[in-house]
Short mmCIF file of N, CA and C in Angstrom, two decimals:
data_model
loop_
_atom_site.label_atom_id
_atom_site.label_comp_id
_atom_site.label_asym_id
_atom_site.label_seq_id
_atom_site.Cartn_x
_atom_site.Cartn_y
_atom_site.Cartn_z
N UNK A 1 52.06 4.11 -39.91
CA UNK A 1 51.22 5.10 -40.38
C UNK A 1 50.51 5.77 -38.91
N UNK A 2 50.46 7.11 -38.84
CA UNK A 2 49.54 7.69 -37.52
C UNK A 2 48.23 7.65 -38.06
N UNK A 3 47.50 7.93 -36.92
CA UNK A 3 46.28 7.64 -36.59
C UNK A 3 45.37 8.73 -37.05
N UNK A 4 46.28 9.65 -37.93
CA UNK A 4 44.95 10.52 -38.17
C UNK A 4 44.63 10.20 -40.06
N UNK A 5 45.91 9.64 -40.46
CA UNK A 5 46.01 9.02 -41.49
C UNK A 5 44.79 7.90 -41.66
N UNK A 6 44.86 6.81 -40.82
CA UNK A 6 44.48 5.97 -40.33
C UNK A 6 42.94 6.48 -40.77
N UNK A 7 42.74 7.03 -39.45
CA UNK A 7 41.27 7.71 -39.94
C UNK A 7 40.74 8.78 -41.02
N UNK A 8 41.69 9.23 -41.84
CA UNK A 8 41.28 9.76 -43.45
C UNK A 8 41.39 8.85 -44.33
N UNK A 9 42.05 7.72 -44.08
CA UNK A 9 41.95 6.54 -45.25
C UNK A 9 40.47 5.83 -44.63
N UNK A 10 40.12 5.40 -43.34
CA UNK A 10 39.12 4.80 -43.09
C UNK A 10 37.79 5.98 -43.77
N UNK A 11 37.83 6.81 -43.09
CA UNK A 11 36.80 8.03 -43.72
C UNK A 11 36.29 8.43 -45.36
N UNK A 12 37.50 7.49 -45.97
CA UNK A 12 37.70 8.11 -47.60
C UNK A 12 36.78 6.80 -47.94
N UNK A 13 37.17 5.64 -47.41
CA UNK A 13 36.97 4.05 -47.48
C UNK A 13 35.12 4.16 -47.47
N UNK A 14 34.96 4.53 -46.39
CA UNK A 14 33.51 4.80 -45.77
C UNK A 14 32.48 5.45 -46.90
N UNK A 15 33.41 6.88 -46.87
CA UNK A 15 32.76 7.42 -48.13
C UNK A 15 32.20 6.81 -49.02
N UNK A 16 33.30 6.05 -49.99
CA UNK A 16 33.52 5.72 -51.33
C UNK A 16 32.24 4.17 -50.93
N UNK A 17 32.44 4.05 -50.06
CA UNK A 17 31.36 2.67 -49.99
C UNK A 17 30.10 3.20 -49.60
N UNK A 18 29.87 4.29 -49.09
CA UNK A 18 28.33 4.77 -49.17
C UNK A 18 27.70 5.75 -50.49
N UNK A 19 29.25 5.69 -51.17
CA UNK A 19 28.65 6.51 -52.85
C UNK A 19 27.85 5.26 -53.21
N UNK A 20 29.06 4.05 -52.70
CA UNK A 20 28.53 3.18 -54.15
C UNK A 20 26.97 2.22 -53.49
N UNK A 21 26.94 2.06 -52.38
CA UNK A 21 25.77 1.82 -51.61
C UNK A 21 24.54 2.83 -52.36
N UNK A 22 24.85 4.05 -52.14
CA UNK A 22 23.87 4.92 -52.45
C UNK A 22 23.42 4.71 -54.24
N UNK A 23 24.45 4.59 -54.96
CA UNK A 23 24.43 4.45 -56.68
C UNK A 23 23.55 3.13 -56.55
N UNK A 24 23.86 2.05 -55.48
CA UNK A 24 22.86 0.37 -55.65
C UNK A 24 21.61 0.93 -55.21
N UNK A 25 21.35 1.85 -54.14
CA UNK A 25 20.00 2.08 -53.96
C UNK A 25 19.26 2.61 -54.90
N UNK A 26 19.79 3.49 -55.46
CA UNK A 26 19.44 4.64 -56.47
C UNK A 26 18.94 3.13 -57.59
N UNK A 27 19.58 2.53 -58.15
CA UNK A 27 19.41 1.80 -58.89
C UNK A 27 18.25 0.37 -58.69
N UNK A 28 18.26 0.15 -57.55
CA UNK A 28 17.16 -0.86 -57.04
C UNK A 28 16.04 0.04 -56.93
N UNK A 29 16.00 1.19 -56.55
CA UNK A 29 14.56 2.24 -56.44
C UNK A 29 14.07 2.49 -57.81
N UNK A 30 15.02 2.99 -58.84
CA UNK A 30 14.02 2.39 -60.32
C UNK A 30 13.74 1.17 -60.95
N UNK A 31 14.45 0.19 -60.09
CA UNK A 31 14.18 -1.07 -60.83
C UNK A 31 12.95 -1.53 -60.14
N UNK A 32 12.58 -1.31 -58.59
CA UNK A 32 11.58 -1.80 -57.84
C UNK A 32 10.66 -0.67 -57.80
N UNK A 33 10.90 0.65 -58.28
CA UNK A 33 9.58 1.71 -57.88
C UNK A 33 8.13 1.34 -58.77
N UNK A 34 8.34 0.98 -59.86
CA UNK A 34 6.87 0.55 -60.42
C UNK A 34 6.10 -0.32 -59.58
N UNK A 35 6.76 -1.76 -59.19
CA UNK A 35 6.40 -2.73 -58.77
C UNK A 35 5.99 -1.81 -57.39
N UNK A 36 6.62 -1.09 -56.58
CA UNK A 36 6.07 -0.66 -55.43
C UNK A 36 4.82 0.14 -55.76
N UNK A 37 4.57 1.06 -57.06
CA UNK A 37 3.71 1.85 -57.40
C UNK A 37 2.43 1.13 -57.91
N UNK A 38 2.61 -0.29 -58.24
CA UNK A 38 1.71 -0.84 -58.58
C UNK A 38 1.22 -1.62 -57.36
N UNK A 39 1.83 -2.16 -56.25
CA UNK A 39 1.55 -3.14 -55.23
C UNK A 39 0.67 -1.88 -54.21
N UNK A 40 1.18 -0.25 -54.25
CA UNK A 40 0.47 0.59 -53.70
C UNK A 40 -0.88 0.34 -54.25
N UNK A 41 -1.29 1.03 -55.66
CA UNK A 41 -2.37 0.70 -56.35
C UNK A 41 -3.41 -0.62 -55.84
N UNK A 42 -2.95 -2.11 -55.88
CA UNK A 42 -3.31 -2.68 -55.85
C UNK A 42 -4.32 -3.01 -54.10
N UNK A 43 -3.11 -2.24 -53.16
CA UNK A 43 -3.21 -2.55 -51.62
C UNK A 43 -4.63 -1.31 -51.59
N UNK A 44 -4.62 -0.07 -52.62
CA UNK A 44 -5.56 0.83 -51.86
C UNK A 44 -7.18 -0.10 -52.57
N UNK A 45 -7.29 -0.58 -53.70
CA UNK A 45 -7.95 -1.20 -54.31
C UNK A 45 -8.77 -2.59 -53.40
N UNK A 46 -8.07 -2.75 -52.50
CA UNK A 46 -8.07 -4.15 -51.88
C UNK A 46 -8.87 -3.58 -50.55
N UNK A 47 -7.78 -2.50 -50.08
CA UNK A 47 -8.86 -1.66 -48.73
C UNK A 47 -10.12 -1.48 -49.16
N UNK A 48 -10.81 -1.12 -50.03
CA UNK A 48 -11.79 -0.57 -50.41
C UNK A 48 -12.81 -1.47 -50.43
N UNK A 49 -12.22 -3.10 -51.13
CA UNK A 49 -13.04 -3.76 -51.40
C UNK A 49 -13.26 -4.27 -49.70
N UNK A 50 -12.10 -4.52 -49.03
CA UNK A 50 -12.60 -4.73 -47.38
C UNK A 50 -13.70 -4.02 -46.81
N UNK A 51 -13.25 -2.70 -46.84
CA UNK A 51 -14.38 -1.59 -46.22
C UNK A 51 -15.51 -2.02 -46.82
N UNK A 52 -16.00 -2.10 -48.42
CA UNK A 52 -17.15 -2.42 -48.65
C UNK A 52 -17.70 -3.95 -48.35
N UNK A 53 -16.85 -4.62 -47.89
CA UNK A 53 -17.62 -6.04 -47.29
C UNK A 53 -17.87 -5.45 -46.05
N UNK A 54 -16.85 -5.26 -45.37
CA UNK A 54 -17.11 -4.78 -43.94
C UNK A 54 -18.37 -4.03 -43.34
N UNK A 55 -18.58 -2.95 -43.88
CA UNK A 55 -19.60 -2.03 -43.65
C UNK A 55 -21.02 -2.85 -43.62
N UNK A 56 -21.52 -3.33 -44.32
CA UNK A 56 -23.04 -3.98 -44.05
C UNK A 56 -22.53 -5.02 -43.09
N UNK A 57 -21.81 -5.52 -42.94
CA UNK A 57 -21.74 -6.51 -41.75
C UNK A 57 -21.84 -6.02 -40.41
N UNK A 58 -20.72 -5.07 -40.19
CA UNK A 58 -21.26 -4.10 -38.99
C UNK A 58 -22.35 -3.41 -38.62
N UNK A 59 -23.14 -3.17 -39.94
CA UNK A 59 -24.35 -2.32 -39.48
C UNK A 59 -25.40 -3.40 -39.14
N UNK A 60 -24.96 -4.84 -39.88
CA UNK A 60 -26.28 -6.20 -39.63
C UNK A 60 -25.97 -6.48 -37.65
N UNK A 61 -24.36 -6.19 -37.84
CA UNK A 61 -24.16 -6.85 -36.37
C UNK A 61 -24.77 -5.52 -35.36
N UNK A 62 -24.64 -4.44 -35.62
CA UNK A 62 -25.42 -3.19 -34.74
C UNK A 62 -26.59 -3.67 -34.54
N UNK A 63 -27.37 -3.94 -35.52
CA UNK A 63 -28.94 -3.87 -35.60
C UNK A 63 -29.28 -5.37 -34.72
N UNK A 64 -28.68 -6.52 -34.87
CA UNK A 64 -28.52 -7.27 -33.99
C UNK A 64 -28.41 -7.13 -32.71
N UNK A 65 -27.15 -5.94 -32.54
CA UNK A 65 -27.06 -5.81 -31.19
C UNK A 65 -28.17 -5.34 -30.43
N UNK A 66 -28.25 -4.07 -30.95
CA UNK A 66 -29.73 -3.23 -31.00
C UNK A 66 -31.01 -4.10 -30.45
N UNK A 67 -31.26 -4.98 -31.51
CA UNK A 67 -32.61 -5.68 -31.28
C UNK A 67 -32.80 -6.99 -30.19
N UNK A 68 -31.38 -7.74 -29.78
CA UNK A 68 -31.44 -8.43 -29.27
C UNK A 68 -30.54 -8.19 -27.76
N UNK A 69 -29.51 -7.92 -27.83
CA UNK A 69 -28.32 -7.70 -26.47
C UNK A 69 -28.98 -6.33 -26.24
N UNK A 70 -29.44 -5.11 -26.58
CA UNK A 70 -30.04 -3.75 -25.71
C UNK A 70 -31.03 -4.15 -24.99
N UNK A 71 -32.07 -4.77 -25.62
CA UNK A 71 -33.17 -4.77 -24.59
C UNK A 71 -32.96 -5.95 -23.56
N UNK A 72 -32.28 -6.75 -23.21
CA UNK A 72 -31.69 -7.51 -22.54
C UNK A 72 -30.70 -6.73 -21.40
N UNK A 73 -29.98 -5.90 -21.65
CA UNK A 73 -29.31 -5.44 -20.99
C UNK A 73 -29.86 -3.99 -20.07
N UNK A 74 -31.46 -3.62 -21.25
CA UNK A 74 -32.10 -2.62 -20.46
C UNK A 74 -32.77 -3.01 -19.37
N UNK A 75 -33.35 -4.29 -19.95
CA UNK A 75 -33.98 -4.94 -18.90
C UNK A 75 -33.63 -5.26 -17.60
N UNK A 76 -32.12 -5.58 -17.68
CA UNK A 76 -31.22 -6.08 -16.31
C UNK A 76 -31.13 -4.82 -15.57
N UNK A 77 -30.63 -3.99 -16.24
CA UNK A 77 -30.69 -2.55 -15.77
C UNK A 77 -31.80 -1.93 -14.91
N UNK A 78 -33.10 -2.21 -15.45
CA UNK A 78 -34.25 -1.85 -15.06
C UNK A 78 -34.40 -2.68 -13.85
N UNK A 79 -34.49 -3.95 -13.76
CA UNK A 79 -34.35 -4.92 -12.70
C UNK A 79 -33.79 -4.41 -11.37
N UNK A 80 -32.14 -4.38 -12.09
CA UNK A 80 -31.26 -4.15 -10.96
C UNK A 80 -31.74 -2.81 -10.41
N UNK A 81 -32.49 -1.59 -10.89
CA UNK A 81 -32.26 -0.55 -10.12
C UNK A 81 -33.94 -0.89 -9.42
N UNK A 82 -34.67 -1.34 -9.93
CA UNK A 82 -36.10 -1.91 -9.14
C UNK A 82 -35.80 -2.70 -7.77
N UNK A 83 -34.34 -3.38 -7.67
CA UNK A 83 -34.24 -3.99 -6.73
C UNK A 83 -33.59 -3.20 -5.46
N UNK A 84 -32.69 -2.54 -6.01
CA UNK A 84 -31.94 -1.17 -5.26
C UNK A 84 -32.72 -0.25 -4.76
N UNK A 85 -33.80 0.01 -5.70
CA UNK A 85 -34.54 1.36 -5.12
C UNK A 85 -35.17 1.29 -3.71
N UNK A 86 -34.81 2.01 -3.04
CA UNK A 86 -35.64 1.81 -1.43
C UNK A 86 -37.14 1.87 -1.24
N UNK A 87 -37.78 2.99 -2.25
CA UNK A 87 -39.30 3.05 -2.33
C UNK A 87 -39.77 2.68 -3.62
N UNK A 88 -40.02 1.23 -3.78
CA UNK A 88 -40.17 0.80 -5.08
C UNK A 88 -41.58 0.86 -5.39
N UNK A 89 -42.55 1.13 -4.84
CA UNK A 89 -43.87 1.54 -4.93
C UNK A 89 -44.04 2.72 -5.27
N UNK A 90 -43.07 3.66 -5.49
CA UNK A 90 -43.64 4.85 -6.06
C UNK A 90 -43.63 4.69 -7.63
N UNK A 91 -42.59 3.79 -8.52
CA UNK A 91 -42.47 3.88 -9.58
C UNK A 91 -43.49 3.04 -10.52
N UNK A 92 -43.64 3.19 -11.44
CA UNK A 92 -44.53 2.42 -12.67
C UNK A 92 -46.04 2.74 -12.47
N UNK A 93 -47.02 2.22 -13.18
CA UNK A 93 -48.30 2.41 -13.10
C UNK A 93 -48.77 1.11 -12.04
N UNK A 94 -49.40 1.43 -11.44
CA UNK A 94 -50.00 0.75 -10.15
C UNK A 94 -51.56 0.36 -10.53
N UNK A 95 -51.75 -1.27 -10.33
CA UNK A 95 -52.93 -1.88 -10.57
C UNK A 95 -53.88 -1.43 -9.66
N UNK A 96 -53.88 -1.06 -8.68
CA UNK A 96 -54.51 -0.54 -7.64
C UNK A 96 -53.99 0.78 -6.32
N UNK A 97 -54.56 1.90 -6.38
CA UNK A 97 -54.19 2.58 -5.64
C UNK A 97 -53.51 2.68 -4.60
N UNK A 98 -54.04 1.75 -4.03
CA UNK A 98 -53.75 1.34 -2.34
C UNK A 98 -52.74 0.18 -2.42
N UNK A 99 -52.59 -0.62 -3.48
CA UNK A 99 -52.07 -1.61 -3.19
C UNK A 99 -50.41 -1.25 -3.74
N UNK A 100 -49.29 -2.27 -3.90
CA UNK A 100 -48.23 -1.98 -4.29
C UNK A 100 -47.83 -2.83 -5.67
N UNK A 101 -48.77 -3.15 -6.20
CA UNK A 101 -48.81 -3.91 -7.52
C UNK A 101 -48.80 -2.97 -8.60
N UNK A 102 -47.80 -3.59 -9.51
CA UNK A 102 -47.93 -3.00 -10.93
C UNK A 102 -48.55 -3.44 -12.08
N UNK A 103 -49.09 -2.69 -13.21
CA UNK A 103 -49.44 -3.37 -14.02
C UNK A 103 -48.55 -4.10 -15.15
N UNK A 104 -48.61 -5.35 -15.27
CA UNK A 104 -47.53 -6.07 -16.24
C UNK A 104 -47.54 -5.59 -17.26
N UNK A 105 -46.14 -5.49 -17.74
CA UNK A 105 -46.36 -5.30 -19.40
C UNK A 105 -46.72 -5.66 -20.15
N UNK A 106 -46.59 -7.02 -20.11
CA UNK A 106 -47.60 -7.80 -21.46
C UNK A 106 -49.25 -7.12 -21.35
N UNK A 107 -49.94 -6.64 -20.02
CA UNK A 107 -51.28 -6.43 -20.68
C UNK A 107 -51.08 -4.77 -20.84
N UNK A 108 -50.12 -4.09 -20.58
CA UNK A 108 -50.12 -2.63 -21.02
C UNK A 108 -49.55 -3.13 -22.51
N UNK A 109 -49.01 -4.02 -23.22
CA UNK A 109 -48.70 -4.41 -24.97
C UNK A 109 -49.95 -4.47 -25.59
N UNK A 110 -50.77 -5.53 -24.37
CA UNK A 110 -52.08 -6.08 -25.18
C UNK A 110 -53.20 -4.97 -25.17
N UNK A 111 -52.88 -4.12 -24.08
CA UNK A 111 -54.07 -3.02 -24.35
C UNK A 111 -53.95 -2.17 -25.30
N UNK A 112 -52.62 -1.90 -25.65
CA UNK A 112 -51.90 -0.79 -26.32
C UNK A 112 -52.38 -1.39 -27.75
N UNK A 113 -52.22 -2.63 -27.85
CA UNK A 113 -52.27 -3.47 -29.29
C UNK A 113 -54.10 -3.08 -29.80
N UNK A 114 -54.65 -3.48 -28.53
CA UNK A 114 -56.46 -3.44 -28.77
C UNK A 114 -56.81 -2.26 -29.23
N UNK A 115 -56.28 -1.10 -28.60
CA UNK A 115 -56.47 0.13 -28.88
C UNK A 115 -56.06 0.53 -30.42
N UNK A 116 -54.84 0.41 -30.46
CA UNK A 116 -54.65 0.53 -31.70
C UNK A 116 -55.70 -0.43 -32.63
N UNK A 117 -55.76 -1.64 -32.62
CA UNK A 117 -56.46 -2.16 -33.56
C UNK A 117 -57.86 -1.56 -33.88
N UNK A 118 -58.59 -0.95 -32.64
CA UNK A 118 -60.01 -0.43 -32.71
C UNK A 118 -60.09 0.78 -33.69
N UNK A 119 -58.76 1.30 -32.95
CA UNK A 119 -58.49 2.90 -34.13
C UNK A 119 -58.14 2.15 -35.37
N UNK A 120 -57.33 1.53 -36.06
CA UNK A 120 -57.29 0.96 -37.31
C UNK A 120 -58.47 0.95 -37.84
N UNK A 121 -59.40 0.22 -37.22
CA UNK A 121 -60.82 -0.49 -37.55
C UNK A 121 -61.87 0.51 -37.85
N UNK A 122 -61.79 1.46 -36.90
CA UNK A 122 -62.81 2.67 -37.34
C UNK A 122 -62.16 3.20 -38.45
N UNK A 123 -60.98 3.79 -38.57
CA UNK A 123 -60.59 4.46 -39.44
C UNK A 123 -60.62 3.93 -40.99
N UNK A 124 -60.71 2.17 -40.89
CA UNK A 124 -60.95 1.64 -42.04
C UNK A 124 -62.44 1.93 -42.39
N UNK A 125 -63.45 1.48 -41.66
CA UNK A 125 -65.10 1.56 -41.54
C UNK A 125 -65.25 2.86 -42.18
N UNK A 126 -64.73 4.12 -41.68
CA UNK A 126 -64.88 5.39 -41.98
C UNK A 126 -64.57 5.66 -43.28
N UNK A 127 -63.22 5.13 -43.42
CA UNK A 127 -63.20 5.19 -45.48
C UNK A 127 -63.85 4.61 -46.23
N UNK A 128 -64.40 2.96 -45.38
CA UNK A 128 -65.20 2.48 -46.36
C UNK A 128 -66.53 2.98 -46.55
N UNK A 129 -66.99 3.62 -45.59
CA UNK A 129 -68.34 4.61 -45.32
C UNK A 129 -68.18 5.67 -46.40
N UNK A 130 -67.25 6.42 -46.08
CA UNK A 130 -67.23 7.73 -47.13
C UNK A 130 -67.07 6.61 -48.65
N UNK A 131 -66.26 6.03 -48.89
CA UNK A 131 -66.25 5.49 -50.10
C UNK A 131 -67.49 4.96 -50.41
N UNK A 132 -68.74 4.42 -49.68
CA UNK A 132 -69.58 3.92 -50.01
C UNK A 132 -70.68 4.96 -50.55
N UNK A 133 -70.48 6.01 -49.65
CA UNK A 133 -71.17 7.26 -50.00
C UNK A 133 -71.19 7.82 -51.53
N UNK A 134 -69.72 7.90 -51.71
CA UNK A 134 -68.92 8.49 -52.83
C UNK A 134 -69.79 7.67 -54.37
N UNK A 135 -69.34 6.50 -54.04
CA UNK A 135 -70.07 5.46 -54.93
C UNK A 135 -71.38 5.57 -55.19
N UNK A 136 -72.30 5.84 -54.33
CA UNK A 136 -73.69 5.93 -54.30
C UNK A 136 -73.94 6.91 -55.17
N UNK A 137 -73.45 8.23 -54.88
CA UNK A 137 -73.77 9.46 -55.71
C UNK A 137 -72.97 9.55 -56.61
N UNK A 138 -72.35 8.71 -57.19
CA UNK A 138 -72.00 8.40 -58.46
C UNK A 138 -72.80 7.42 -58.95
N UNK A 139 -73.43 6.52 -58.69
CA UNK A 139 -74.37 5.73 -58.98
C UNK A 139 -75.68 6.61 -59.17
N UNK A 140 -75.85 7.22 -58.31
CA UNK A 140 -77.25 8.31 -58.29
C UNK A 140 -76.92 8.83 -59.77
N UNK A 141 -76.04 9.68 -59.99
CA UNK A 141 -75.73 10.52 -61.34
C UNK A 141 -76.15 9.68 -62.20
N UNK A 142 -75.04 8.71 -62.27
CA UNK A 142 -75.06 7.80 -63.61
C UNK A 142 -77.20 7.36 -63.81
N UNK A 143 -77.79 7.30 -62.91
CA UNK A 143 -78.91 6.86 -62.99
C UNK A 143 -80.02 7.91 -63.79
N UNK A 144 -79.51 9.18 -63.07
CA UNK A 144 -80.07 10.55 -63.35
C UNK A 144 -79.83 10.96 -64.87
N UNK A 145 -78.45 10.43 -65.33
CA UNK A 145 -78.18 10.94 -66.46
C UNK A 145 -78.99 9.94 -67.45
N UNK A 146 -78.85 8.34 -67.31
CA UNK A 146 -79.34 7.33 -68.21
C UNK A 146 -81.17 7.72 -68.08
N UNK A 147 -81.82 8.30 -67.12
CA UNK A 147 -83.26 9.05 -67.15
C UNK A 147 -83.04 10.11 -68.08
N UNK A 148 -82.40 10.59 -67.85
CA UNK A 148 -82.30 12.07 -69.17
C UNK A 148 -82.13 11.60 -70.36
N UNK A 149 -81.36 10.41 -70.76
CA UNK A 149 -81.02 9.90 -71.81
C UNK A 149 -82.54 9.30 -72.12
N UNK A 150 -82.88 8.91 -71.48
CA UNK A 150 -84.39 7.75 -71.77
C UNK A 150 -85.05 8.87 -72.50
N UNK A 151 -85.63 9.94 -71.40
CA UNK A 151 -86.66 11.01 -71.81
C UNK A 151 -86.32 11.56 -73.06
N UNK A 152 -84.63 11.76 -73.52
CA UNK A 152 -84.45 12.54 -74.82
C UNK A 152 -84.99 11.91 -76.08
N UNK A 153 -84.54 10.35 -75.45
CA UNK A 153 -84.44 9.83 -76.51
C UNK A 153 -86.03 9.21 -77.06
N UNK A 154 -86.81 9.08 -75.71
CA UNK A 154 -88.45 9.21 -76.14
C UNK A 154 -88.98 10.42 -76.87
N UNK A 155 -88.62 11.53 -76.35
CA UNK A 155 -88.91 12.85 -76.68
C UNK A 155 -88.67 12.69 -78.63
N UNK A 156 -87.50 12.56 -79.02
CA UNK A 156 -86.93 12.16 -80.16
C UNK A 156 -87.72 11.45 -81.16
N UNK A 157 -87.95 9.94 -80.62
CA UNK A 157 -88.68 9.31 -81.32
C UNK A 157 -90.21 9.43 -81.18
N UNK A 158 -90.82 10.15 -80.51
CA UNK A 158 -91.83 10.63 -80.86
C UNK A 158 -92.21 11.69 -81.60
N UNK A 159 -91.01 12.86 -81.63
CA UNK A 159 -91.07 13.72 -82.73
C UNK A 159 -90.91 12.75 -84.52
N UNK A 160 -90.26 12.12 -83.97
CA UNK A 160 -89.75 11.28 -85.72
C UNK A 160 -91.14 10.53 -85.87
N UNK A 161 -91.65 9.79 -85.09
CA UNK A 161 -93.05 9.03 -85.38
C UNK A 161 -94.07 10.05 -85.98
N UNK A 162 -94.21 11.37 -85.37
CA UNK A 162 -95.16 12.32 -85.71
C UNK A 162 -94.75 12.83 -87.02
N UNK A 163 -93.42 13.00 -87.18
CA UNK A 163 -93.14 13.59 -88.34
C UNK A 163 -93.31 12.84 -89.78
N UNK A 164 -93.25 11.27 -89.30
CA UNK A 164 -93.04 10.21 -90.22
C UNK A 164 -94.79 10.44 -90.55
N UNK A 165 -95.88 10.14 -89.50
CA UNK A 165 -96.94 10.39 -89.65
C UNK A 165 -97.44 11.61 -90.44
N UNK A 166 -96.92 12.26 -90.62
CA UNK A 166 -97.27 13.51 -91.33
C UNK A 166 -96.92 13.33 -92.47
N UNK A 167 -95.91 12.70 -92.74
CA UNK A 167 -95.15 12.55 -94.48
C UNK A 167 -96.11 11.70 -94.62
N UNK A 168 -96.36 10.62 -94.00
CA UNK A 168 -97.34 9.91 -94.54
C UNK A 168 -98.91 9.99 -94.94
N UNK A 169 -99.47 11.00 -94.19
CA UNK A 169 -100.54 11.42 -94.73
C UNK A 169 -100.43 12.51 -95.63
N UNK A 170 -99.33 13.29 -95.89
CA UNK A 170 -99.24 13.84 -97.42
C UNK A 170 -98.89 13.24 -98.37
N UNK A 171 -97.96 12.48 -98.42
CA UNK A 171 -97.81 11.65 -99.23
C UNK A 171 -99.42 11.00 -99.85
N UNK A 172 -99.96 10.34 -98.71
CA UNK A 172 -101.28 9.71 -98.96
C UNK A 172 -102.31 10.49 -99.90
N UNK A 173 -102.46 11.84 -99.40
CA UNK A 173 -103.12 12.76 -99.87
C UNK A 173 -102.81 13.22 -101.31
N UNK A 174 -101.55 13.35 -101.87
CA UNK A 174 -100.82 13.58 -102.88
C UNK A 174 -100.99 12.33 -103.79
N UNK A 175 -100.86 11.19 -102.98
CA UNK A 175 -101.23 9.98 -104.08
C UNK A 175 -102.81 10.11 -104.57
N UNK A 176 -103.68 10.20 -103.44
CA UNK A 176 -105.11 10.64 -103.96
C UNK A 176 -105.68 11.47 -104.79
N UNK A 177 -104.58 12.40 -105.03
CA UNK A 177 -104.95 13.55 -105.60
C UNK A 177 -104.50 13.23 -107.04
N UNK A 178 -103.31 12.64 -107.19
CA UNK A 178 -102.75 12.18 -108.22
C UNK A 178 -103.68 11.09 -109.13
N UNK A 179 -104.32 10.21 -108.19
CA UNK A 179 -105.31 8.97 -108.55
C UNK A 179 -106.69 9.76 -109.03
N UNK A 180 -107.03 10.91 -108.28
CA UNK A 180 -108.18 11.31 -109.22
C UNK A 180 -107.89 12.35 -110.23
N UNK A 181 -106.95 13.33 -110.08
CA UNK A 181 -106.44 13.85 -111.64
C UNK A 181 -106.53 12.93 -112.89
N UNK A 182 -105.55 11.80 -112.44
CA UNK A 182 -105.38 10.83 -113.47
C UNK A 182 -107.10 10.11 -114.18
N UNK A 183 -107.82 10.05 -112.63
CA UNK A 183 -108.87 9.11 -113.23
C UNK A 183 -109.94 10.61 -113.85
N UNK A 184 -109.88 11.60 -113.49
CA UNK A 184 -110.58 12.88 -114.02
C UNK A 184 -110.03 12.79 -115.54
N UNK A 185 -108.77 12.70 -115.62
CA UNK A 185 -108.41 12.52 -117.08
C UNK A 185 -108.72 11.89 -117.89
N UNK A 186 -108.81 10.23 -117.36
CA UNK A 186 -109.03 9.19 -118.01
C UNK A 186 -110.90 9.41 -118.58
N UNK A 187 -111.50 9.98 -117.58
CA UNK A 187 -112.89 10.15 -117.73
C UNK A 187 -113.14 11.43 -118.62
N UNK A 188 -112.57 12.16 -118.70
CA UNK A 188 -112.55 13.51 -119.87
C UNK A 188 -112.13 12.80 -121.21
N UNK A 189 -111.23 12.42 -121.21
CA UNK A 189 -110.99 11.29 -122.73
C UNK A 189 -112.14 10.40 -122.87
N UNK A 190 -112.43 9.76 -122.27
CA UNK A 190 -113.24 8.88 -122.34
C UNK A 190 -114.70 9.44 -122.61
N UNK A 191 -114.95 10.64 -122.43
CA UNK A 191 -116.00 11.70 -122.88
C UNK A 191 -115.75 12.33 -123.93
N UNK A 192 -114.85 12.54 -124.33
CA UNK A 192 -114.40 13.20 -125.77
C UNK A 192 -114.37 12.13 -126.55
N UNK A 193 -114.46 10.76 -126.40
CA UNK A 193 -114.18 9.76 -127.47
C UNK A 193 -115.46 9.73 -127.72
N UNK A 194 -116.50 9.13 -126.66
CA UNK A 194 -117.89 9.09 -126.79
C UNK A 194 -118.57 10.02 -127.65
N UNK A 195 -118.29 11.07 -127.35
CA UNK A 195 -118.77 12.31 -128.48
C UNK A 195 -118.79 12.47 -129.65
N UNK A 196 -117.53 11.72 -130.19
CA UNK A 196 -117.21 11.94 -131.48
C UNK A 196 -117.93 11.23 -132.21
#
């Protein structure tokens, strides 16, 4: 067999094998495809869960670094800068003008705390004083209303007592008149009987 025929035969066999492998790959893809989709969906869910679990822990770690490591690093860098500085007396607050000493950080923080406490205390006292004044004003208004109500009630009571006294006098005078009239009628009738 010539070489070209061998090549043709090998090419045909390769093409047939390639076609069989393609058909087999299509069958496997159809069979495994749903499993791959399900695995992709599950992987997406697990990835979201992992991100949800990781995010708060990263934030907590960042806060811890900010609260603990960063101040230490900043203090170390400040200390290194002070050591390296050729003119260390120029920076920072000085305790004495002529001296080279600076005010310690604790003293500054303590002083700021005392000043802040004094401001807060004065604000609380001012607020309490304004509330006391407002309450006193309300109390005075209530007392005035009670006094006015008492005066109104006394006036009404005296008016009622006066009208009751007048009604009693009128009733008494009517009773006397009816008694006189009855006595006058009785004596007229007695006079009429005796004259018979």
